[in-house]
PDB file of C-alpha atoms in Angstrom:
ATOM      1  CA  MET Y   1       7.958   0.537 -43.822  1.00  0.00           C
ATOM      2  CA  GLU Y   2       4.142  -1.223 -44.565  1.00  0.00           C
ATOM      3  CA  ASN Y   3       2.419  -0.710 -41.428  1.00  0.00           C
ATOM      4  CA  LYS Y   4       3.360   3.134 -42.374  1.00  0.00           C
ATOM      5  CA  VAL Y   5       1.751   2.361 -45.593  1.00  0.00           C
ATOM      6  CA  ASP Y   6      -1.453   0.871 -43.983  1.00  0.00           C
ATOM      7  CA  ASP Y   7      -1.510   3.977 -41.153  1.00  0.00           C
ATOM      8  CA  LEU Y   8      -2.037   6.510 -43.996  1.00  0.00           C
ATOM      9  CA  PHE Y   9      -4.800   4.862 -45.363  1.00  0.00           C
ATOM     10  CA  LEU Y  10      -6.163   3.918 -41.703  1.00  0.00           C
ATOM     11  CA  LEU Y  11      -5.393   7.534 -41.036  1.00  0.00           C
ATOM     12  CA  ILE Y  12      -7.862   8.805 -44.126  1.00  0.00           C
ATOM     13  CA  GLU Y  13     -10.706   6.804 -43.649  1.00  0.00           C
ATOM     14  CA  ALA Y  14     -10.526   7.320 -39.779  1.00  0.00           C
ATOM     15  CA  HIS Y  15     -11.289  10.993 -40.210  1.00  0.00           C
ATOM     16  CA  ARG Y  16     -13.808  10.749 -42.843  1.00  0.00           C
ATOM     17  CA  ASN Y  17     -17.112  11.616 -40.846  1.00  0.00           C
ATOM     18  CA  LEU Y  18     -14.670  14.787 -39.934  1.00  0.00           C
ATOM     19  CA  PHE Y  19     -14.126  15.930 -43.926  1.00  0.00           C
ATOM     20  CA  THR Y  20     -15.660  18.716 -45.420  1.00  0.00           C
ATOM     21  CA  ASN Y  21     -17.277  17.683 -48.941  1.00  0.00           C
ATOM     22  CA  VAL Y  22     -13.918  19.361 -50.288  1.00  0.00           C
ATOM     23  CA  GLU Y  23     -12.085  16.933 -47.836  1.00  0.00           C
ATOM     24  CA  GLN Y  24     -13.775  14.192 -49.246  1.00  0.00           C
ATOM     25  CA  GLN Y  25     -12.946  14.773 -52.958  1.00  0.00           C
ATOM     26  CA  ILE Y  26      -8.942  15.261 -51.613  1.00  0.00           C
ATOM     27  CA  ALA Y  27      -9.255  12.278 -49.467  1.00  0.00           C
ATOM     28  CA  ASP Y  28     -10.648  10.534 -52.172  1.00  0.00           C
ATOM     29  CA  TYR Y  29      -8.151  10.985 -54.681  1.00  0.00           C
ATOM     30  CA  PHE Y  30      -5.398   9.748 -52.589  1.00  0.00           C
ATOM     31  CA  ILE Y  31      -6.977   6.505 -51.582  1.00  0.00           C
ATOM     32  CA  GLY Y  32      -7.711   5.544 -55.348  1.00  0.00           C
ATOM     33  CA  LYS Y  33      -3.977   6.024 -55.248  1.00  0.00           C
ATOM     34  CA  ARG Y  34      -3.713   8.570 -58.478  1.00  0.00           C
ATOM     35  CA  PRO Y  35      -0.418   9.836 -59.288  1.00  0.00           C
ATOM     36  CA  MET Y  36       1.554  11.968 -56.627  1.00  0.00           C
ATOM     37  CA  LEU Y  37       1.606  15.440 -57.551  1.00  0.00           C
ATOM     38  CA  SER Y  38       2.644  19.039 -56.335  1.00  0.00           C
ATOM     39  CA  ILE Y  39       0.338  20.588 -54.436  1.00  0.00           C
ATOM     40  CA  THR Y  40      -0.464  22.966 -57.266  1.00  0.00           C
ATOM     41  CA  ASP Y  41      -0.736  20.664 -59.507  1.00  0.00           C
ATOM     42  CA  LEU Y  42      -3.091  18.705 -57.426  1.00  0.00           C
ATOM     43  CA  ALA Y  43      -5.707  21.760 -56.366  1.00  0.00           C
ATOM     44  CA  LYS Y  44      -5.402  22.357 -60.704  1.00  0.00           C
ATOM     45  CA  THR Y  45      -6.492  18.326 -60.916  1.00  0.00           C
ATOM     46  CA  ILE Y  46      -9.216  18.422 -58.306  1.00  0.00           C
ATOM     47  CA  ALA Y  47     -10.334  21.946 -58.485  1.00  0.00           C
ATOM     48  CA  VAL Y  48      -9.869  23.224 -55.086  1.00  0.00           C
ATOM     49  CA  SER Y  49      -7.495  25.649 -53.600  1.00  0.00           C
ATOM     50  CA  PRO Y  50      -4.123  24.862 -52.121  1.00  0.00           C
ATOM     51  CA  PRO Y  51      -4.886  26.190 -48.632  1.00  0.00           C
ATOM     52  CA  SER Y  52      -7.493  23.518 -48.582  1.00  0.00           C
ATOM     53  CA  ILE Y  53      -5.394  21.111 -49.345  1.00  0.00           C
ATOM     54  CA  THR Y  54      -2.960  22.150 -46.260  1.00  0.00           C
ATOM     55  CA  ARG Y  55      -6.324  22.020 -44.117  1.00  0.00           C
ATOM     56  CA  PHE Y  56      -6.849  18.621 -45.077  1.00  0.00           C
ATOM     57  CA  CYS Y  57      -2.856  17.675 -43.866  1.00  0.00           C
ATOM     58  CA  LYS Y  58      -3.624  19.434 -40.440  1.00  0.00           C
ATOM     59  CA  LYS Y  59      -6.980  17.803 -40.026  1.00  0.00           C
ATOM     60  CA  LEU Y  60      -5.101  14.492 -40.448  1.00  0.00           C
ATOM     61  CA  GLY Y  61      -2.478  15.657 -37.991  1.00  0.00           C
ATOM     62  CA  LEU Y  62       0.294  16.043 -40.322  1.00  0.00           C
ATOM     63  CA  ASN Y  63       2.429  19.310 -40.604  1.00  0.00           C
ATOM     64  CA  ASN Y  64       2.265  19.959 -43.763  1.00  0.00           C
ATOM     65  CA  TYR Y  65       1.701  18.753 -47.583  1.00  0.00           C
ATOM     66  CA  LYS Y  66       5.210  17.829 -47.858  1.00  0.00           C
ATOM     67  CA  GLU Y  67       4.939  15.243 -45.034  1.00  0.00           C
ATOM     68  CA  LEU Y  68       1.293  13.682 -46.581  1.00  0.00           C
ATOM     69  CA  ASN Y  69       3.756  13.489 -50.000  1.00  0.00           C
ATOM     70  CA  PHE Y  70       6.529  11.838 -48.341  1.00  0.00           C
ATOM     71  CA  LEU Y  71       3.821   9.163 -46.724  1.00  0.00           C
ATOM     72  CA  TYR Y  72       2.219   8.637 -50.140  1.00  0.00           C
ATOM     73  CA  SER Y  73       5.125   7.710 -51.508  1.00  0.00           C
ATOM     74  CA  LEU Y  74       5.668   5.461 -49.233  1.00  0.00           C
ATOM     75  CA  SER Y  75       2.754   3.943 -49.792  1.00  0.00           C
ATOM     76  CA  LEU Y  76       2.576   3.070 -53.406  1.00  0.00           C
ATOM     77  CA  SER Y  77       6.839   2.079 -53.508  1.00  0.00           C
ATOM     78  CA  ASP Y  78       5.614  -1.389 -52.686  1.00  0.00           C
ATOM     79  CA  GLN Y  79       2.767  -1.767 -55.057  1.00  0.00           C
ATOM     80  CA  THR Y  80       3.316  -3.354 -58.443  1.00  0.00           C
ATOM     81  CA  LYS Y  81       2.020  -1.702 -61.818  1.00  0.00           C
ATOM     82  CA  ASP Y  82      -0.951  -4.118 -62.256  1.00  0.00           C
ATOM     83  CA  ALA Y  83      -2.045  -3.629 -58.394  1.00  0.00           C
ATOM     84  CA  SER Y  84      -1.769   0.220 -58.618  1.00  0.00           C
ATOM     85  CA  GLU Y  85      -3.650   0.379 -61.808  1.00  0.00           C
ATOM     86  CA  ILE Y  86      -6.312  -2.434 -61.623  1.00  0.00           C
ATOM     87  CA  SER Y  87      -6.403  -3.949 -57.926  1.00  0.00           C
ATOM     88  CA  THR Y  88      -5.436  -1.416 -55.486  1.00  0.00           C
ATOM     89  CA  PRO Y  89      -7.994   1.603 -56.951  1.00  0.00           C
ATOM     90  CA  VAL Y  90     -10.861  -0.850 -57.119  1.00  0.00           C
ATOM     91  CA  THR Y  91      -9.882  -2.259 -53.346  1.00  0.00           C
ATOM     92  CA  ALA Y  92      -9.696   1.184 -52.257  1.00  0.00           C
ATOM     93  CA  SER Y  93     -13.058   2.087 -53.660  1.00  0.00           C
ATOM     94  CA  TYR Y  94     -14.789  -0.721 -51.973  1.00  0.00           C
ATOM     95  CA  HIS Y  95     -13.267   0.678 -48.903  1.00  0.00           C
ATOM     96  CA  ALA Y  96     -14.218   4.018 -49.159  1.00  0.00           C
ATOM     97  CA  LEU Y  97     -17.637   2.895 -49.915  1.00  0.00           C
ATOM     98  CA  ALA Y  98     -18.163   1.455 -46.912  1.00  0.00           C
ATOM     99  CA  THR Y  99     -16.854   3.516 -45.000  1.00  0.00           C
ATOM    100  CA  ARG Y 100     -19.193   6.329 -46.318  1.00  0.00           C
ATOM    101  CA  SER Y 101     -21.995   3.941 -45.836  1.00  0.00           C
ATOM    102  CA  ASP Y 102     -20.809   3.310 -42.540  1.00  0.00           C
ATOM    103  CA  ALA Y 103     -21.330   6.934 -42.076  1.00  0.00           C
ATOM    104  CA  ALA Y 104     -24.747   7.292 -43.521  1.00  0.00           C
ATOM    105  CA  TYR Y 105     -26.069   4.911 -41.041  1.00  0.00           C
ATOM    106  CA  ARG Y 106     -28.965   5.677 -38.635  1.00  0.00           C
ATOM    107  CA  SER Y 107     -30.016   3.263 -36.617  1.00  0.00           C
ATOM    108  CA  GLN Y 108     -34.063   4.303 -35.869  1.00  0.00           C
ATOM    109  CA  SER Y 109     -34.283   4.535 -39.471  1.00  0.00           C
ATOM    110  CA  VAL Y 110     -33.102   0.928 -40.164  1.00  0.00           C
ATOM    111  CA  LYS Y 111     -35.295  -0.479 -36.809  1.00  0.00           C
ATOM    112  CA  ASN Y 112     -38.419   1.383 -38.400  1.00  0.00           C
ATOM    113  CA  PHE Y 113     -37.463  -0.311 -41.855  1.00  0.00           C
ATOM    114  CA  CYS Y 114     -37.235  -3.528 -40.214  1.00  0.00           C
ATOM    115  CA  ASP Y 115     -40.472  -3.028 -38.035  1.00  0.00           C
ATOM    116  CA  LEU Y 116     -42.450  -2.638 -41.542  1.00  0.00           C
ATOM    117  CA  ILE Y 117     -40.795  -5.419 -42.973  1.00  0.00           C
ATOM    118  CA  ASP Y 118     -41.992  -7.566 -40.279  1.00  0.00           C
ATOM    119  CA  ALA Y 119     -45.479  -6.300 -40.193  1.00  0.00           C
ATOM    120  CA  ASN Y 120     -46.002  -7.274 -43.757  1.00  0.00           C
ATOM    121  CA  ARG Y 121     -45.822 -11.136 -45.502  1.00  0.00           C
ATOM    122  CA  ILE Y 122     -46.174 -10.104 -48.820  1.00  0.00           C
ATOM    123  CA  ILE Y 123     -43.683  -7.105 -50.042  1.00  0.00           C
ATOM    124  CA  MET Y 124     -43.010  -5.649 -53.097  1.00  0.00           C
ATOM    125  CA  PHE Y 125     -40.070  -4.947 -54.479  1.00  0.00           C
ATOM    126  CA  TRP Y 126     -39.686  -2.104 -57.224  1.00  0.00           C
ATOM    127  CA  GLY Y 127     -36.397  -1.233 -58.337  1.00  0.00           C
ATOM    128  CA  LEU Y 128     -35.126  -0.301 -62.254  1.00  0.00           C
ATOM    129  CA  GLY Y 129     -31.937  -1.193 -63.912  1.00  0.00           C
ATOM    130  CA  PHE Y 130     -29.542  -2.029 -61.547  1.00  0.00           C
ATOM    131  CA  ASN Y 131     -31.576  -1.229 -58.894  1.00  0.00           C
ATOM    132  CA  SER Y 132     -33.409  -3.835 -59.896  1.00  0.00           C
ATOM    133  CA  PHE Y 133     -30.344  -6.377 -59.601  1.00  0.00           C
ATOM    134  CA  ALA Y 134     -30.520  -5.939 -55.669  1.00  0.00           C
ATOM    135  CA  GLY Y 135     -34.226  -7.485 -55.714  1.00  0.00           C
ATOM    136  CA  SER Y 136     -32.928 -10.499 -55.939  1.00  0.00           C
ATOM    137  CA  ASP Y 137     -30.551 -10.724 -53.207  1.00  0.00           C
ATOM    138  CA  PHE Y 138     -33.591  -8.996 -50.937  1.00  0.00           C
ATOM    139  CA  GLU Y 139     -36.212 -11.630 -52.138  1.00  0.00           C
ATOM    140  CA  PHE Y 140     -33.924 -14.853 -51.365  1.00  0.00           C
ATOM    141  CA  LYS Y 141     -32.957 -13.354 -47.896  1.00  0.00           C
ATOM    142  CA  PHE Y 142     -36.405 -12.708 -46.841  1.00  0.00           C
ATOM    143  CA  ALA Y 143     -37.884 -15.581 -48.243  1.00  0.00           C
ATOM    144  CA  ARG Y 144     -35.619 -17.526 -46.080  1.00  0.00           C
ATOM    145  CA  LEU Y 145     -37.459 -15.578 -42.562  1.00  0.00           C
ATOM    146  CA  GLY Y 146     -40.979 -16.417 -44.286  1.00  0.00           C
ATOM    147  CA  LYS Y 147     -41.801 -13.571 -46.786  1.00  0.00           C
ATOM    148  CA  VAL Y 148     -43.151 -13.184 -49.842  1.00  0.00           C
ATOM    149  CA  VAL Y 149     -41.610 -10.983 -52.238  1.00  0.00           C
ATOM    150  CA  GLN Y 150     -42.416  -9.915 -55.483  1.00  0.00           C
ATOM    151  CA  VAL Y 151     -39.850  -8.032 -57.939  1.00  0.00           C
ATOM    152  CA  TYR Y 152     -40.761  -5.736 -60.189  1.00  0.00           C
ATOM    153  CA  SER Y 153     -37.814  -4.708 -62.378  1.00  0.00           C
ATOM    154  CA  ASP Y 154     -39.487  -2.786 -65.493  1.00  0.00           C
ATOM    155  CA  GLN Y 155     -41.408   0.532 -65.518  1.00  0.00           C
ATOM    156  CA  HIS Y 156     -44.478  -1.496 -67.213  1.00  0.00           C
ATOM    157  CA  SER Y 157     -44.752  -3.975 -64.444  1.00  0.00           C
ATOM    158  CA  ILE Y 158     -44.004  -1.398 -61.938  1.00  0.00           C
ATOM    159  CA  SER Y 159     -47.080   0.703 -62.989  1.00  0.00           C
ATOM    160  CA  LEU Y 160     -49.601  -2.194 -63.462  1.00  0.00           C
ATOM    161  CA  SER Y 161     -49.040  -3.504 -59.730  1.00  0.00           C
ATOM    162  CA  ALA Y 162     -49.128   0.455 -58.492  1.00  0.00           C
ATOM    163  CA  HIS Y 163     -52.755   0.580 -59.698  1.00  0.00           C
ATOM    164  CA  LEU Y 164     -53.574  -3.338 -58.222  1.00  0.00           C
ATOM    165  CA  LEU Y 165     -52.146  -1.785 -54.513  1.00  0.00           C
ATOM    166  CA  GLN Y 166     -54.212  -1.774 -51.626  1.00  0.00           C
ATOM    167  CA  PRO Y 167     -54.397  -0.044 -48.418  1.00  0.00           C
ATOM    168  CA  ASN Y 168     -51.230  -0.918 -46.332  1.00  0.00           C
ATOM    169  CA  ASP Y 169     -49.608  -3.096 -48.624  1.00  0.00           C
ATOM    170  CA  LEU Y 170     -45.340  -2.641 -48.301  1.00  0.00           C
ATOM    171  CA  VAL Y 171     -43.668  -1.684 -51.567  1.00  0.00           C
ATOM    172  CA  LEU Y 172     -39.623  -1.286 -51.097  1.00  0.00           C
ATOM    173  CA  ILE Y 173     -38.010   0.950 -53.531  1.00  0.00           C
ATOM    174  CA  ALA Y 174     -34.426   0.522 -54.604  1.00  0.00           C
ATOM    175  CA  SER Y 175     -33.570   3.930 -56.792  1.00  0.00           C
ATOM    176  CA  LEU Y 176     -29.683   5.392 -55.967  1.00  0.00           C
ATOM    177  CA  LYS Y 177     -30.527   8.589 -57.858  1.00  0.00           C
ATOM    178  CA  GLY Y 178     -34.405   8.837 -57.130  1.00  0.00           C
ATOM    179  CA  LEU Y 179     -35.423  11.243 -59.584  1.00  0.00           C
ATOM    180  CA  ASP Y 180     -37.183   8.788 -62.407  1.00  0.00           C
ATOM    181  CA  LYS Y 181     -40.298  10.335 -63.202  1.00  0.00           C
ATOM    182  CA  ASP Y 182     -42.139   7.194 -63.724  1.00  0.00           C
ATOM    183  CA  MET Y 183     -41.217   5.344 -60.816  1.00  0.00           C
ATOM    184  CA  LEU Y 184     -42.643   8.823 -58.723  1.00  0.00           C
ATOM    185  CA  ALA Y 185     -45.932   8.627 -60.950  1.00  0.00           C
ATOM    186  CA  SER Y 186     -46.037   4.896 -59.578  1.00  0.00           C
ATOM    187  CA  VAL Y 187     -45.351   6.127 -56.427  1.00  0.00           C
ATOM    188  CA  LYS Y 188     -48.237   8.746 -56.410  1.00  0.00           C
ATOM    189  CA  VAL Y 189     -50.741   6.119 -57.569  1.00  0.00           C
ATOM    190  CA  GLY Y 190     -49.618   3.456 -55.059  1.00  0.00           C
ATOM    191  CA  HIS Y 191     -50.030   6.235 -51.988  1.00  0.00           C
ATOM    192  CA  SER Y 192     -53.170   7.114 -53.050  1.00  0.00           C
ATOM    193  CA  LYS Y 193     -54.702   3.528 -52.500  1.00  0.00           C
ATOM    194  CA  GLY Y 194     -53.332   3.688 -48.918  1.00  0.00           C
ATOM    195  CA  ALA Y 195     -49.873   1.594 -49.841  1.00  0.00           C
ATOM    196  CA  LYS Y 196     -46.811   2.201 -47.707  1.00  0.00           C
ATOM    197  CA  PHE Y 197     -43.440   3.009 -49.169  1.00  0.00           C
ATOM    198  CA  LEU Y 198     -39.853   2.062 -48.068  1.00  0.00           C
ATOM    199  CA  MET Y 199     -36.708   3.825 -50.050  1.00  0.00           C
ATOM    200  CA  ILE Y 200     -33.055   3.183 -50.230  1.00  0.00           C
ATOM    201  CA  THR Y 201     -31.545   6.008 -52.237  1.00  0.00           C
ATOM    202  CA  ALA Y 202     -28.496   8.149 -52.499  1.00  0.00           C
ATOM    203  CA  ASN Y 203     -30.452  11.105 -53.260  1.00  0.00           C
ATOM    204  CA  GLU Y 204     -31.674  13.332 -50.105  1.00  0.00           C
ATOM    205  CA  ASP Y 205     -33.349  15.560 -52.304  1.00  0.00           C
ATOM    206  CA  SER Y 206     -35.517  12.757 -53.993  1.00  0.00           C
ATOM    207  CA  PRO Y 207     -39.025  13.706 -54.779  1.00  0.00           C
ATOM    208  CA  ILE Y 208     -40.301  10.165 -53.982  1.00  0.00           C
ATOM    209  CA  ILE Y 209     -39.281  10.520 -50.264  1.00  0.00           C
ATOM    210  CA  ASP Y 210     -42.110  12.889 -49.582  1.00  0.00           C
ATOM    211  CA  TYR Y 211     -44.212   9.438 -50.161  1.00  0.00           C
ATOM    212  CA  CYS Y 212     -42.283   7.018 -47.794  1.00  0.00           C
ATOM    213  CA  GLU Y 213     -42.845   5.843 -44.690  1.00  0.00           C
ATOM    214  CA  GLU Y 214     -39.268   5.810 -43.869  1.00  0.00           C
ATOM    215  CA  THR Y 215     -35.870   6.180 -46.269  1.00  0.00           C
ATOM    216  CA  ILE Y 216     -32.135   4.537 -46.085  1.00  0.00           C
ATOM    217  CA  TYR Y 217     -29.538   6.380 -47.651  1.00  0.00           C
ATOM    218  CA  ALA Y 218     -27.338   4.590 -49.484  1.00  0.00           C
ATOM    219  CA  ALA Y 219     -23.443   5.878 -50.187  1.00  0.00           C
ATOM    220  CA  SER Y 220     -23.505   8.153 -53.531  1.00  0.00           C
ATOM    221  CA  PHE Y 221     -20.640   7.423 -55.729  1.00  0.00           C
ATOM    222  CA  SER Y 222     -17.459   9.430 -56.169  1.00  0.00           C
ATOM    223  CA  ASN Y 223     -16.497  10.955 -59.927  1.00  0.00           C
ATOM    224  CA  ASP Y 224     -14.151   7.880 -60.470  1.00  0.00           C
ATOM    225  CA  GLU Y 225     -16.252   5.485 -58.845  1.00  0.00           C
ATOM    226  CA  ALA Y 226     -19.145   6.417 -60.904  1.00  0.00           C
ATOM    227  CA  LEU Y 227     -16.883   5.807 -64.209  1.00  0.00           C
ATOM    228  CA  GLY Y 228     -18.319   1.888 -63.754  1.00  0.00           C
ATOM    229  CA  ASN Y 229     -15.191   0.507 -61.909  1.00  0.00           C
ATOM    230  CA  ILE Y 230     -17.539  -0.672 -58.645  1.00  0.00           C
ATOM    231  CA  SER Y 231     -20.643  -2.472 -59.431  1.00  0.00           C
ATOM    232  CA  PRO Y 232     -24.097   0.148 -59.597  1.00  0.00           C
ATOM    233  CA  GLN Y 233     -26.303  -2.039 -57.450  1.00  0.00           C
ATOM    234  CA  ILE Y 234     -23.258  -2.241 -54.052  1.00  0.00           C
ATOM    235  CA  PRO Y 235     -24.199   0.833 -52.221  1.00  0.00           C
ATOM    236  CA  ILE Y 236     -27.968  -0.746 -52.430  1.00  0.00           C
ATOM    237  CA  LEU Y 237     -26.858  -3.955 -51.556  1.00  0.00           C
ATOM    238  CA  ILE Y 238     -25.015  -2.713 -48.201  1.00  0.00           C
ATOM    239  CA  GLN Y 239     -27.740  -1.391 -47.099  1.00  0.00           C
ATOM    240  CA  LEU Y 240     -30.054  -4.294 -47.874  1.00  0.00           C
ATOM    241  CA  ASP Y 241     -27.410  -6.414 -45.621  1.00  0.00           C
ATOM    242  CA  ILE Y 242     -27.565  -3.892 -43.125  1.00  0.00           C
ATOM    243  CA  VAL Y 243     -31.585  -4.374 -43.170  1.00  0.00           C
ATOM    244  CA  TYR Y 244     -30.959  -8.073 -43.203  1.00  0.00           C
ATOM    245  CA  SER Y 245     -28.737  -8.108 -40.003  1.00  0.00           C
ATOM    246  CA  LYS Y 246     -30.545  -6.001 -37.815  1.00  0.00           C
ATOM    247  CA  TYR Y 247     -33.948  -7.659 -38.694  1.00  0.00           C
ATOM    248  CA  THR Y 248     -32.761 -11.272 -37.791  1.00  0.00           C
ATOM    249  CA  LYS Y 249     -31.460  -9.742 -34.444  1.00  0.00           C
ATOM    250  CA  GLN Y 250     -34.512  -7.520 -33.923  1.00  0.00           C
ATOM    251  CA  HIS Y 251     -37.193 -10.198 -34.942  1.00  0.00           C
ATOM    252  CA  GLN Y 252     -35.381 -13.156 -33.695  1.00  0.00           C
ATOM    253  CA  ALA Y 253     -38.809 -15.164 -33.501  1.00  0.00           C
ATOM    254  CA  ASN Y 254     -38.296 -15.498 -37.303  1.00  0.00           C
ATOM    255  CA  ILE Y 255     -34.910 -17.182 -37.031  1.00  0.00           C
ATOM    256  CA  GLY Y 256     -36.443 -20.949 -36.717  1.00  0.00           C
ATOM    257  CA  LYS Y 257     -37.640 -20.322 -40.257  1.00  0.00           C
ATOM    258  CA  TRP Y 258     -34.752 -19.248 -41.088  1.00  0.00           C
ATOM    259  CA  LEU Y 259     -32.801 -22.027 -39.641  1.00  0.00           C
ATOM    260  CA  GLN Y 260     -35.633 -24.736 -41.380  1.00  0.00           C
ATOM    261  CA  SER Y 261     -34.953 -23.284 -44.639  1.00  0.00           C
ATOM    262  CA  GLU Y 262     -30.694 -23.557 -44.107  1.00  0.00           C
ATOM    263  CA  ASP Y 263     -31.494 -26.981 -43.012  1.00  0.00           C
ATOM    264  CA  ILE Y 264     -33.421 -27.612 -46.981  1.00  0.00           C
ATOM    265  CA  LEU Y 265     -30.740 -26.187 -48.643  1.00  0.00           C
ATOM    266  CA  LYS Y 266     -28.093 -28.123 -47.413  1.00  0.00           C
ATOM    267  CA  LYS Y 267     -30.197 -31.790 -48.609  1.00  0.00           C
TER     268      LYS Y 267
END
């Protein structure tokens, strides 16, 4: 039975890249292990049509919604109430978020990111609110590779640093929504001074993108995830980990510095 349960959720995640936006919404409902409903009630709950749910079942290789419901009931049968209400939905959300991050991966964009980081010894990190939390992680990782990282986490400091930028200075912006008007104004100031910008965002329509040398797209939150069950900086951190992993492989000349810092930390 447990294998069957696992097969259902693996089946859903294995087809993530093939789903339409509506099907992603249906998938998130089941991955979140929410209450089992009739096809009519489910359609009303998540605001999709019953035929869309039927097509979702077919895309998974199932005959109909009844078969999906049967497998879904098996997946919930061995869960305790506490696990169903707390642990399982959270871990399922992390799993879904990781899957969407993988789907958004663009090798050339990450390579370009790494090349620009490698070309600059001093890197500024701009992030407001929860986006700024990722700055400390970025600083810790890349300082061990010989980079000097300056993290700016409030708008006043960001605005001030923008006016002090010089040609070819590098700034990494972390902004999941990418819509902050003050941040955009600071980017415009820095861009006019010849600085270069990198960005990690979940918003492909962010106006800041036009001023960036390269942009990496993080996974966006589903409606349930946006309620706060998942720490909001996680999508940014996932992308930074991807960049760091790629960088250490792509620029191995810096690995010696990394090993030296590891020795220092162990003392």
